[in-house]
Amino acid sequence: MSEFAMMLPANIALVIERLNTEGYKAYAVGGCVRDAMRGVSPHDYDITTSALPQQVKAVFSDRQVIETGISHGTVTVLMDGAPVEITTFRVDGEYLDNRHPAGVQFTARIEDDLSRRDFTVNAMAYSPTEGLVDLFGGAEHLRQRVIACVGDADTRFNEDGLRILRALRFAAVLDFSIAEDTAHAIHRNRSLLKGISRERIHAELCRLLCGCAAGAVVRQYSDVLCTIIPALEDCTRWEIIADALPHAPADAPLRYALLLHQLGEDNAKEALRSLRADNRTCAQASRLVGALYDDFIPTRTFARTLARRLGYDDAHSLLALHRALSLADTSADFRDRLSALDALEGYLEESERAGDCVTVAALAVDGRDIAALGLSGKDIGNTLERLLTLVIEDRVANEREALLSIVKSFVQ
Ligand code: ATP
Ligand code: MG
């Protein structure tokens, strides 16, 4: 038995023990073993067992059991309300479309179940009685901080192209490198990603971009990103993007904005739409790309203008992205840019705290006031926008009488 002893939560230990008592093998498996071995507390636990789904149901007949994915061998047992997923050992049938196995076959051997898993660090199992089951050198790869396919990388990527992006995601999130043969196979097989559902790609890409080592992964695998987002083919700023990523907040829309910043607002939005990104991500990321195009000046008025255009939250995000890009591009006058950003950030905070008027709705006059002075249609909105500009530029106070007298001077 290996020396590694994994602390299992009581529920999980109980489930394994109960299955063992009934004569079945059972293990914690996959991400939870990987994370526990890295000294990171697992966010969830998957259990794999030799018991068939119906047998699992029988073992836990005194508990509430949900048939989550029974055709794939997964049932969920509620242990004092906490869901525990239990999946029967399985081997995947032949892959017909680079993504979906034609069927799953259950097996009585943990070895078979571990062989179908994607990477060695994800293909370890643990049970309190048997200890660690590590058939592919996962523990050693964890020590070396390496992502490597279980088995022949070309074969594994051809079975399921999404694994290409999963490899990059794990490398970015865990700050691991990718084994040489796996890396070559990633470059060679990247076009397989064209056959993978866009939603799944987007989900993996979000996690990749937010990973602490996203920069290194983007630098080494820009060809894979071009395959997913063809508009990036003309990108000339990979070095800057790679250097800037780790300096930006780990929030998907912000990191997407960095990745796509050279495309401009419309193309960035189009790229995100084609990835089936949610509306909020599309809108926020592309708006930030649009705003990144404009230079900034460290004045109170400019801070308010940003808040008007983007709202305070996105204005802060924009400055964070400018900062990340300035830190990445040390060739230019980056120290001046950084101190300008410091000042601008200060003005933005001051403005927010002071409750400055940065929206038409916050003006001390409204559309009816303007109409009463004889304006109609589009002129009303335009006039309000002009007033807002004057207020933001400190050329008039946001006071009703002052604003109305200005409008009167327009009308005359
Ligand atoms: P996390 O939950 O932190 O993302 P994880 O390792 O649990 O990490 P999941 O996507 O939840 O990742 O998958 C659970 C396990 O299932 C993996 O550890 C791996 O063993 C296996 N797995 C998941 N997706 C695939 C795949 N596409 N091909 C092969 N095995 C996979
Ligand atoms: Mg998981």
Short mmCIF file of C-alpha atoms and ligand atoms in Angstrom, two decimals:
data_model
loop_
_atom_site.label_atom_id
_atom_site.label_comp_id
_atom_site.label_asym_id
_atom_site.label_seq_id
_atom_site.Cartn_x
_atom_site.Cartn_y
_atom_site.Cartn_z
CA MET A 1 0.00 0.00 0.00
CA SER A 2 1.29 3.44 -0.91
CA GLU A 3 2.20 5.92 1.77
CA PHE A 4 -0.31 8.47 0.66
CA ALA A 5 -3.25 8.63 3.06
CA MET A 6 -6.17 10.73 1.90
CA MET A 7 -8.47 12.35 4.42
CA LEU A 8 -11.94 11.55 3.15
CA PRO A 9 -15.03 13.40 4.37
CA ALA A 10 -17.18 11.18 6.60
CA ASN A 11 -19.94 10.79 3.97
CA ILE A 12 -17.51 9.66 1.32
CA ALA A 13 -15.73 7.22 3.63
CA LEU A 14 -19.13 5.83 4.65
CA VAL A 15 -20.25 5.29 1.05
CA ILE A 16 -17.02 3.45 0.19
CA GLU A 17 -17.21 1.34 3.33
CA ARG A 18 -20.83 0.39 2.73
CA LEU A 19 -20.07 -0.69 -0.86
CA ASN A 20 -17.05 -2.68 0.40
CA THR A 21 -19.16 -4.40 3.06
CA GLU A 22 -21.58 -5.51 0.34
CA GLY A 23 -18.68 -7.03 -1.57
CA TYR A 24 -18.01 -4.29 -4.13
CA LYS A 25 -14.87 -2.34 -4.85
CA ALA A 26 -15.14 1.41 -4.42
CA TYR A 27 -12.74 4.35 -4.66
CA ALA A 28 -12.58 8.10 -4.62
CA VAL A 29 -11.33 8.97 -8.10
CA GLY A 30 -10.19 11.69 -10.48
CA GLY A 31 -9.96 15.36 -9.55
CA CYS A 32 -10.43 14.82 -5.80
CA VAL A 33 -7.43 12.48 -5.56
CA ARG A 34 -5.35 14.84 -7.69
CA ASP A 35 -6.23 17.85 -5.56
CA ALA A 36 -5.79 16.05 -2.21
CA MET A 37 -2.33 14.93 -3.32
CA ARG A 38 -1.44 18.51 -4.20
CA GLY A 39 -2.48 19.57 -0.72
CA VAL A 40 -5.55 21.38 -2.05
CA SER A 41 -8.91 20.66 -0.52
CA PRO A 42 -11.09 18.98 -3.23
CA HIS A 43 -14.25 20.87 -4.21
CA ASP A 44 -16.13 17.63 -4.77
CA TYR A 45 -15.59 13.89 -4.63
CA ASP A 46 -16.41 11.34 -7.33
CA ILE A 47 -16.77 7.72 -6.36
CA THR A 48 -16.23 4.85 -8.74
CA THR A 49 -17.35 1.29 -7.97
CA SER A 50 -17.60 -2.21 -9.35
CA ALA A 51 -21.29 -2.29 -8.35
CA LEU A 52 -23.73 -1.85 -11.24
CA PRO A 53 -26.13 1.09 -10.94
CA GLN A 54 -29.00 -1.15 -9.83
CA GLN A 55 -26.71 -2.73 -7.24
CA VAL A 56 -25.70 0.72 -5.97
CA LYS A 57 -29.39 1.54 -5.63
CA ALA A 58 -29.95 -1.68 -3.68
CA VAL A 59 -27.01 -0.99 -1.34
CA PHE A 60 -28.44 2.44 -0.56
CA SER A 61 -32.11 1.44 -0.56
CA ASP A 62 -32.49 3.17 2.81
CA ARG A 63 -31.37 6.47 1.28
CA GLN A 64 -32.77 8.75 -1.35
CA VAL A 65 -31.16 7.88 -4.67
CA ILE A 66 -31.36 10.02 -7.81
CA GLU A 67 -30.75 8.39 -11.19
CA THR A 68 -28.56 11.26 -12.40
CA GLY A 69 -27.02 9.63 -15.44
CA ILE A 70 -27.94 6.03 -15.03
CA SER A 71 -27.20 5.15 -18.67
CA HIS A 72 -23.62 6.29 -18.05
CA GLY A 73 -23.57 4.41 -14.76
CA THR A 74 -23.98 7.38 -12.44
CA VAL A 75 -26.39 7.53 -9.53
CA THR A 76 -26.47 10.17 -6.82
CA VAL A 77 -27.03 9.11 -3.24
CA LEU A 78 -28.15 11.71 -0.74
CA MET A 79 -26.16 11.32 2.45
CA ASP A 80 -27.84 13.51 5.05
CA GLY A 81 -28.89 15.77 2.21
CA ALA A 82 -25.42 15.96 0.66
CA PRO A 83 -25.29 14.50 -2.86
CA VAL A 84 -22.61 11.88 -3.52
CA GLU A 85 -22.10 10.78 -7.13
CA ILE A 86 -21.32 7.12 -7.58
CA THR A 87 -20.35 5.84 -11.03
CA THR A 88 -19.88 2.22 -12.05
CA PHE A 89 -16.42 1.31 -13.44
CA ARG A 90 -16.76 1.70 -17.18
CA VAL A 91 -14.91 1.66 -20.42
CA ASP A 92 -16.06 3.94 -23.19
CA GLY A 93 -17.21 2.28 -26.38
CA GLU A 94 -15.78 3.33 -29.69
CA TYR A 95 -15.83 7.05 -30.34
CA LEU A 96 -17.84 7.80 -33.44
CA ASP A 97 -17.59 11.58 -33.68
CA ASN A 98 -14.44 12.60 -31.79
CA ARG A 99 -16.55 13.37 -28.81
CA HIS A 100 -19.27 10.89 -27.88
CA PRO A 101 -18.53 7.25 -27.21
CA ALA A 102 -21.01 5.02 -29.05
CA GLY A 103 -21.93 3.46 -25.75
CA VAL A 104 -20.51 2.69 -22.35
CA GLN A 105 -19.65 -0.73 -21.13
CA PHE A 106 -19.42 -1.50 -17.47
CA THR A 107 -16.42 -3.41 -16.23
CA ALA A 108 -15.42 -5.08 -12.98
CA ARG A 109 -11.84 -3.81 -13.17
CA ILE A 110 -10.70 -0.47 -11.83
CA GLU A 111 -7.77 -0.69 -14.28
CA ASP A 112 -10.15 -0.37 -17.21
CA ASP A 113 -11.96 2.57 -15.68
CA LEU A 114 -8.70 4.41 -15.02
CA SER A 115 -7.45 3.75 -18.57
CA ARG A 116 -10.33 5.68 -20.14
CA ARG A 117 -9.52 8.84 -18.15
CA ASP A 118 -7.84 11.77 -19.84
CA PHE A 119 -4.59 12.63 -18.03
CA THR A 120 -2.37 10.65 -15.68
CA VAL A 121 -2.93 13.12 -12.82
CA ASN A 122 -6.70 12.63 -13.28
CA ALA A 123 -6.45 8.84 -13.47
CA MET A 124 -5.71 7.92 -9.88
CA ALA A 125 -8.08 6.28 -7.42
CA TYR A 126 -7.96 5.96 -3.66
CA SER A 127 -9.61 3.75 -1.11
CA PRO A 128 -8.94 3.63 2.62
CA THR A 129 -8.30 -0.12 2.45
CA GLU A 130 -6.20 -0.28 -0.74
CA GLY A 131 -4.59 3.14 -0.64
CA LEU A 132 -3.61 4.84 -3.86
CA VAL A 133 -4.16 3.14 -7.21
CA ASP A 134 -1.82 4.86 -9.65
CA LEU A 135 -1.27 2.82 -12.79
CA PHE A 136 0.03 5.53 -15.13
CA GLY A 137 2.52 7.46 -13.05
CA GLY A 138 0.09 10.17 -12.02
CA ALA A 139 1.77 10.77 -8.66
CA GLU A 140 5.14 11.25 -10.32
CA HIS A 141 3.63 13.61 -12.89
CA LEU A 142 2.02 15.58 -10.07
CA ARG A 143 5.43 15.91 -8.47
CA GLN A 144 6.92 17.03 -11.79
CA ARG A 145 3.89 19.23 -12.45
CA VAL A 146 3.20 17.67 -15.82
CA ILE A 147 0.00 17.01 -17.79
CA ALA A 148 0.35 13.85 -19.87
CA CYS A 149 -2.29 11.78 -21.63
CA VAL A 150 -3.11 8.33 -20.36
CA GLY A 151 -1.85 6.18 -23.24
CA ASP A 152 -1.11 7.39 -26.76
CA ALA A 153 -1.90 11.09 -27.00
CA ASP A 154 -2.91 11.05 -30.69
CA THR A 155 -5.37 8.23 -30.05
CA ARG A 156 -6.80 9.88 -26.97
CA PHE A 157 -7.32 13.24 -28.72
CA ASN A 158 -8.93 11.51 -31.69
CA GLU A 159 -11.36 9.82 -29.32
CA ASP A 160 -12.35 13.16 -27.82
CA GLY A 161 -11.02 16.44 -29.22
CA LEU A 162 -12.13 18.39 -26.16
CA ARG A 163 -9.25 16.76 -24.29
CA ILE A 164 -6.89 19.06 -26.24
CA LEU A 165 -8.43 22.07 -24.57
CA ARG A 166 -8.77 20.28 -21.23
CA ALA A 167 -5.00 19.69 -21.27
CA LEU A 168 -4.43 23.42 -21.78
CA ARG A 169 -6.99 24.23 -19.10
CA PHE A 170 -5.35 22.00 -16.50
CA ALA A 171 -1.91 23.36 -17.42
CA ALA A 172 -3.18 26.94 -17.01
CA VAL A 173 -5.10 26.34 -13.80
CA LEU A 174 -2.54 24.13 -12.07
CA ASP A 175 0.50 25.91 -13.52
CA PHE A 176 1.76 22.62 -14.96
CA SER A 177 3.72 22.05 -18.12
CA ILE A 178 2.55 19.63 -20.80
CA ALA A 179 4.58 16.49 -21.53
CA GLU A 180 6.43 16.66 -24.84
CA ASP A 181 4.52 13.94 -26.70
CA THR A 182 1.21 15.27 -25.43
CA ALA A 183 2.22 18.80 -26.47
CA HIS A 184 3.17 17.66 -29.99
CA ALA A 185 -0.11 15.79 -30.28
CA ILE A 186 -2.00 18.90 -29.19
CA HIS A 187 -0.47 20.99 -31.98
CA ARG A 188 -0.87 18.20 -34.52
CA ASN A 189 -4.50 17.44 -33.71
CA ARG A 190 -5.78 20.90 -32.95
CA SER A 191 -8.20 20.91 -35.89
CA LEU A 192 -10.21 18.25 -34.05
CA LEU A 193 -11.52 21.09 -31.90
CA LYS A 194 -13.52 22.26 -34.92
CA GLY A 195 -15.84 19.32 -34.35
CA ILE A 196 -16.45 20.06 -30.66
CA SER A 197 -19.49 21.84 -29.29
CA ARG A 198 -18.85 25.58 -28.98
CA GLU A 199 -20.43 25.76 -25.52
CA ARG A 200 -18.00 23.19 -24.16
CA ILE A 201 -15.10 25.01 -25.75
CA HIS A 202 -16.23 28.28 -24.19
CA ALA A 203 -16.56 26.62 -20.75
CA GLU A 204 -13.02 25.23 -20.92
CA LEU A 205 -11.61 28.43 -22.40
CA CYS A 206 -13.08 30.53 -19.56
CA ARG A 207 -11.30 28.33 -17.03
CA LEU A 208 -8.08 28.32 -19.07
CA LEU A 209 -7.99 32.12 -19.38
CA CYS A 210 -8.62 32.56 -15.65
CA GLY A 211 -5.85 30.12 -14.74
CA CYS A 212 -2.78 31.50 -12.98
CA ALA A 213 -0.55 30.24 -15.82
CA ALA A 214 -2.86 31.32 -18.66
CA GLY A 215 -0.12 33.55 -20.07
CA ALA A 216 2.36 30.72 -20.58
CA VAL A 217 -0.30 28.50 -22.14
CA VAL A 218 -1.46 31.25 -24.53
CA ARG A 219 2.13 31.91 -25.54
CA GLN A 220 2.84 28.28 -26.37
CA TYR A 221 -0.52 27.31 -27.83
CA SER A 222 -1.69 30.36 -29.78
CA ASP A 223 -2.19 28.01 -32.77
CA VAL A 224 -4.86 26.15 -30.78
CA LEU A 225 -6.57 29.42 -29.90
CA CYS A 226 -6.56 30.41 -33.59
CA THR A 227 -8.27 27.13 -34.41
CA ILE A 228 -11.02 27.91 -31.92
CA ILE A 229 -11.25 31.62 -32.78
CA PRO A 230 -10.17 32.03 -36.44
CA ALA A 231 -10.33 35.83 -36.18
CA LEU A 232 -7.16 35.59 -34.06
CA GLU A 233 -5.17 34.36 -37.08
CA ASP A 234 -4.04 37.94 -37.75
CA CYS A 235 -3.17 38.68 -34.14
CA THR A 236 0.31 40.21 -33.84
CA ARG A 237 0.23 40.82 -30.10
CA TRP A 238 0.51 37.31 -28.62
CA GLU A 239 3.53 38.27 -26.49
CA ILE A 240 1.70 41.25 -25.03
CA ILE A 241 -1.45 39.22 -24.40
CA ALA A 242 0.55 36.44 -22.73
CA ASP A 243 2.41 38.91 -20.52
CA ALA A 244 -0.71 40.90 -19.67
CA LEU A 245 -2.99 37.97 -18.75
CA PRO A 246 -1.51 37.23 -15.32
CA HIS A 247 -1.77 40.91 -14.38
CA ALA A 248 -5.50 41.10 -15.13
CA PRO A 249 -8.24 40.13 -12.66
CA ALA A 250 -9.17 36.44 -13.03
CA ASP A 251 -12.63 37.15 -14.39
CA ALA A 252 -13.61 35.54 -17.71
CA PRO A 253 -15.02 38.63 -19.53
CA LEU A 254 -11.94 40.67 -18.59
CA ARG A 255 -9.52 38.01 -19.69
CA TYR A 256 -11.49 37.50 -22.91
CA ALA A 257 -11.20 41.24 -23.49
CA LEU A 258 -7.41 40.96 -23.29
CA LEU A 259 -7.31 37.93 -25.57
CA LEU A 260 -9.50 39.67 -28.17
CA HIS A 261 -8.36 43.26 -27.69
CA GLN A 262 -6.71 43.56 -31.08
CA LEU A 263 -9.87 42.52 -32.93
CA GLY A 264 -11.88 45.61 -32.06
CA GLU A 265 -15.30 45.70 -30.49
CA ASP A 266 -17.43 44.26 -33.29
CA ASN A 267 -15.16 41.35 -34.17
CA ALA A 268 -14.64 40.54 -30.49
CA LYS A 269 -18.39 40.40 -30.00
CA GLU A 270 -18.77 38.23 -33.08
CA ALA A 271 -16.07 35.83 -31.84
CA LEU A 272 -17.77 35.51 -28.45
CA ARG A 273 -21.17 35.01 -30.04
CA SER A 274 -19.81 32.23 -32.16
CA LEU A 275 -18.50 30.60 -28.96
CA ARG A 276 -22.07 30.83 -27.62
CA ALA A 277 -20.82 32.88 -24.71
CA ASP A 278 -23.62 34.23 -22.52
CA ASN A 279 -24.92 37.72 -23.28
CA ARG A 280 -23.28 39.29 -20.27
CA THR A 281 -19.84 38.00 -21.22
CA CYS A 282 -20.31 39.05 -24.88
CA ALA A 283 -21.50 42.53 -23.98
CA GLN A 284 -19.00 43.23 -21.21
CA ALA A 285 -15.94 41.84 -22.96
CA SER A 286 -16.64 43.55 -26.28
CA ARG A 287 -17.47 46.88 -24.63
CA LEU A 288 -14.15 46.73 -22.82
CA VAL A 289 -12.36 45.92 -26.08
CA GLY A 290 -13.99 48.99 -27.63
CA ALA A 291 -12.99 51.20 -24.71
CA LEU A 292 -9.41 49.83 -24.67
CA TYR A 293 -8.92 51.30 -28.13
CA ASP A 294 -9.11 54.83 -26.77
CA ASP A 295 -6.21 56.33 -24.92
CA PHE A 296 -6.68 57.72 -21.42
CA ILE A 297 -5.74 60.93 -19.67
CA PRO A 298 -5.47 61.34 -15.90
CA THR A 299 -8.14 63.94 -15.21
CA ARG A 300 -11.31 64.06 -13.10
CA THR A 301 -13.35 64.75 -16.20
CA PHE A 302 -11.97 61.74 -17.99
CA ALA A 303 -12.71 59.51 -14.98
CA ARG A 304 -16.33 60.69 -15.04
CA THR A 305 -16.51 60.24 -18.80
CA LEU A 306 -15.43 56.63 -18.37
CA ALA A 307 -18.06 56.11 -15.67
CA ARG A 308 -20.64 57.60 -18.02
CA ARG A 309 -19.65 55.32 -20.86
CA LEU A 310 -19.16 52.09 -18.92
CA GLY A 311 -20.56 52.48 -15.41
CA TYR A 312 -18.19 52.48 -12.43
CA ASP A 313 -17.60 48.71 -12.27
CA ASP A 314 -16.55 48.37 -15.89
CA ALA A 315 -14.60 51.63 -15.71
CA HIS A 316 -12.53 50.07 -12.90
CA SER A 317 -12.18 46.90 -14.99
CA LEU A 318 -11.01 48.93 -17.98
CA LEU A 319 -8.30 50.58 -15.91
CA ALA A 320 -7.24 47.15 -14.62
CA LEU A 321 -6.88 45.98 -18.24
CA HIS A 322 -4.95 49.11 -19.26
CA ARG A 323 -2.69 48.44 -16.28
CA ALA A 324 -2.16 44.81 -17.30
CA LEU A 325 -1.32 45.87 -20.86
CA SER A 326 1.01 48.61 -19.65
CA LEU A 327 2.84 46.15 -17.40
CA ALA A 328 3.18 43.83 -20.38
CA ASP A 329 4.44 46.46 -22.79
CA THR A 330 7.50 47.83 -21.05
CA SER A 331 8.96 49.16 -24.30
CA ALA A 332 6.89 52.31 -24.30
CA ASP A 333 6.48 54.98 -21.64
CA PHE A 334 4.99 52.41 -19.33
CA ARG A 335 6.00 54.10 -16.08
CA ASP A 336 4.18 57.26 -17.10
CA ARG A 337 1.20 55.18 -18.11
CA LEU A 338 1.16 53.41 -14.76
CA SER A 339 1.26 56.63 -12.76
CA ALA A 340 -1.46 58.10 -14.99
CA LEU A 341 -3.53 55.00 -14.27
CA ASP A 342 -2.94 55.39 -10.52
CA ALA A 343 -4.19 58.95 -10.69
CA LEU A 344 -7.15 58.01 -12.85
CA GLU A 345 -8.09 55.20 -10.49
CA GLY A 346 -8.02 57.73 -7.63
CA TYR A 347 -10.29 60.13 -9.53
CA LEU A 348 -12.67 57.32 -10.36
CA GLU A 349 -12.95 56.29 -6.71
CA GLU A 350 -13.39 59.89 -5.64
CA SER A 351 -16.11 60.40 -8.21
CA GLU A 352 -17.93 57.27 -7.14
CA ARG A 353 -17.71 58.22 -3.48
CA ALA A 354 -18.91 61.74 -4.19
CA GLY A 355 -21.90 60.36 -6.11
CA ASP A 356 -21.08 62.49 -9.17
CA CYS A 357 -23.75 62.86 -11.79
CA VAL A 358 -22.63 60.59 -14.64
CA THR A 359 -25.97 59.56 -16.12
CA VAL A 360 -28.77 61.51 -17.78
CA ALA A 361 -31.13 60.03 -15.20
CA ALA A 362 -29.13 61.71 -12.42
CA LEU A 363 -29.46 65.20 -13.94
CA ALA A 364 -31.47 67.71 -11.94
CA VAL A 365 -33.77 68.18 -14.96
CA ASP A 366 -35.61 65.61 -17.07
CA GLY A 367 -37.23 65.30 -20.49
CA ARG A 368 -40.43 67.02 -19.43
CA ASP A 369 -38.49 70.09 -18.30
CA ILE A 370 -36.82 70.25 -21.69
CA ALA A 371 -40.09 69.74 -23.55
CA ALA A 372 -41.65 72.57 -21.55
CA LEU A 373 -39.03 74.84 -23.05
CA GLY A 374 -40.26 74.02 -26.55
CA LEU A 375 -38.03 71.13 -27.64
CA SER A 376 -39.37 67.86 -28.96
CA GLY A 377 -38.38 64.44 -30.33
CA LYS A 378 -34.69 63.65 -30.56
CA ASP A 379 -33.74 67.16 -29.50
CA ILE A 380 -34.83 66.35 -25.96
CA GLY A 381 -32.44 63.41 -25.57
CA ASN A 382 -29.62 65.25 -27.30
CA THR A 383 -30.08 68.25 -25.04
CA LEU A 384 -29.94 66.07 -21.93
CA GLU A 385 -26.73 64.46 -23.20
CA ARG A 386 -25.21 67.90 -23.83
CA LEU A 387 -26.16 68.99 -20.33
CA LEU A 388 -24.58 65.86 -18.89
CA THR A 389 -21.35 66.65 -20.75
CA LEU A 390 -21.31 70.17 -19.31
CA VAL A 391 -21.93 68.84 -15.80
CA ILE A 392 -19.20 66.22 -16.16
CA GLU A 393 -16.80 68.91 -17.38
CA ASP A 394 -17.66 71.08 -14.34
CA ARG A 395 -18.93 73.81 -16.65
CA VAL A 396 -22.25 73.95 -14.87
CA ALA A 397 -23.50 72.64 -11.53
CA ASN A 398 -26.08 69.88 -11.56
CA GLU A 399 -28.78 72.25 -10.34
CA ARG A 400 -32.17 72.72 -11.87
CA GLU A 401 -32.13 76.49 -12.36
CA ALA A 402 -28.62 76.53 -13.75
CA LEU A 403 -29.42 73.75 -16.21
CA LEU A 404 -32.69 75.31 -17.33
CA SER A 405 -31.07 78.65 -18.05
CA ILE A 406 -28.50 76.90 -20.22
CA VAL A 407 -31.25 75.15 -22.15
CA LYS A 408 -32.99 78.50 -22.65
CA SER A 409 -29.80 79.88 -24.13
CA PHE A 410 -29.71 76.88 -26.53
CA VAL A 411 -33.29 77.46 -27.58
CA GLN A 412 -32.86 81.11 -28.35
P1 ATP B 1 -12.32 19.87 -11.83
O1 ATP B 1 -13.63 19.35 -11.34
O2 ATP B 1 -11.49 20.57 -10.83
O3 ATP B 1 -12.44 20.60 -13.11
P2 ATP B 1 -11.85 17.16 -12.48
O4 ATP B 1 -10.61 16.36 -12.67
O5 ATP B 1 -12.82 16.69 -11.46
O6 ATP B 1 -11.41 18.62 -12.21
P3 ATP B 1 -13.98 16.87 -14.34
O7 ATP B 1 -14.22 17.54 -15.65
O8 ATP B 1 -14.95 17.13 -13.24
O9 ATP B 1 -12.53 17.26 -13.90
O10 ATP B 1 -13.90 15.32 -14.64
C1 ATP B 1 -13.82 14.34 -13.62
C2 ATP B 1 -12.88 13.23 -14.06
O11 ATP B 1 -13.45 12.55 -15.18
C3 ATP B 1 -11.51 13.70 -14.52
O12 ATP B 1 -10.61 13.81 -13.42
C4 ATP B 1 -11.11 12.62 -15.48
O13 ATP B 1 -10.62 11.48 -14.78
C5 ATP B 1 -12.43 12.21 -16.12
N1 ATP B 1 -12.74 12.96 -17.35
C6 ATP B 1 -13.47 14.09 -17.47
N2 ATP B 1 -13.59 14.48 -18.74
C7 ATP B 1 -12.91 13.57 -19.46
C8 ATP B 1 -12.67 13.41 -20.85
N3 ATP B 1 -13.13 14.29 -21.75
N4 ATP B 1 -11.95 12.33 -21.25
C9 ATP B 1 -11.47 11.44 -20.34
N5 ATP B 1 -11.67 11.54 -19.03
C10 ATP B 1 -12.38 12.58 -18.58
MG MG B 2 -14.81 17.55 -11.11
#
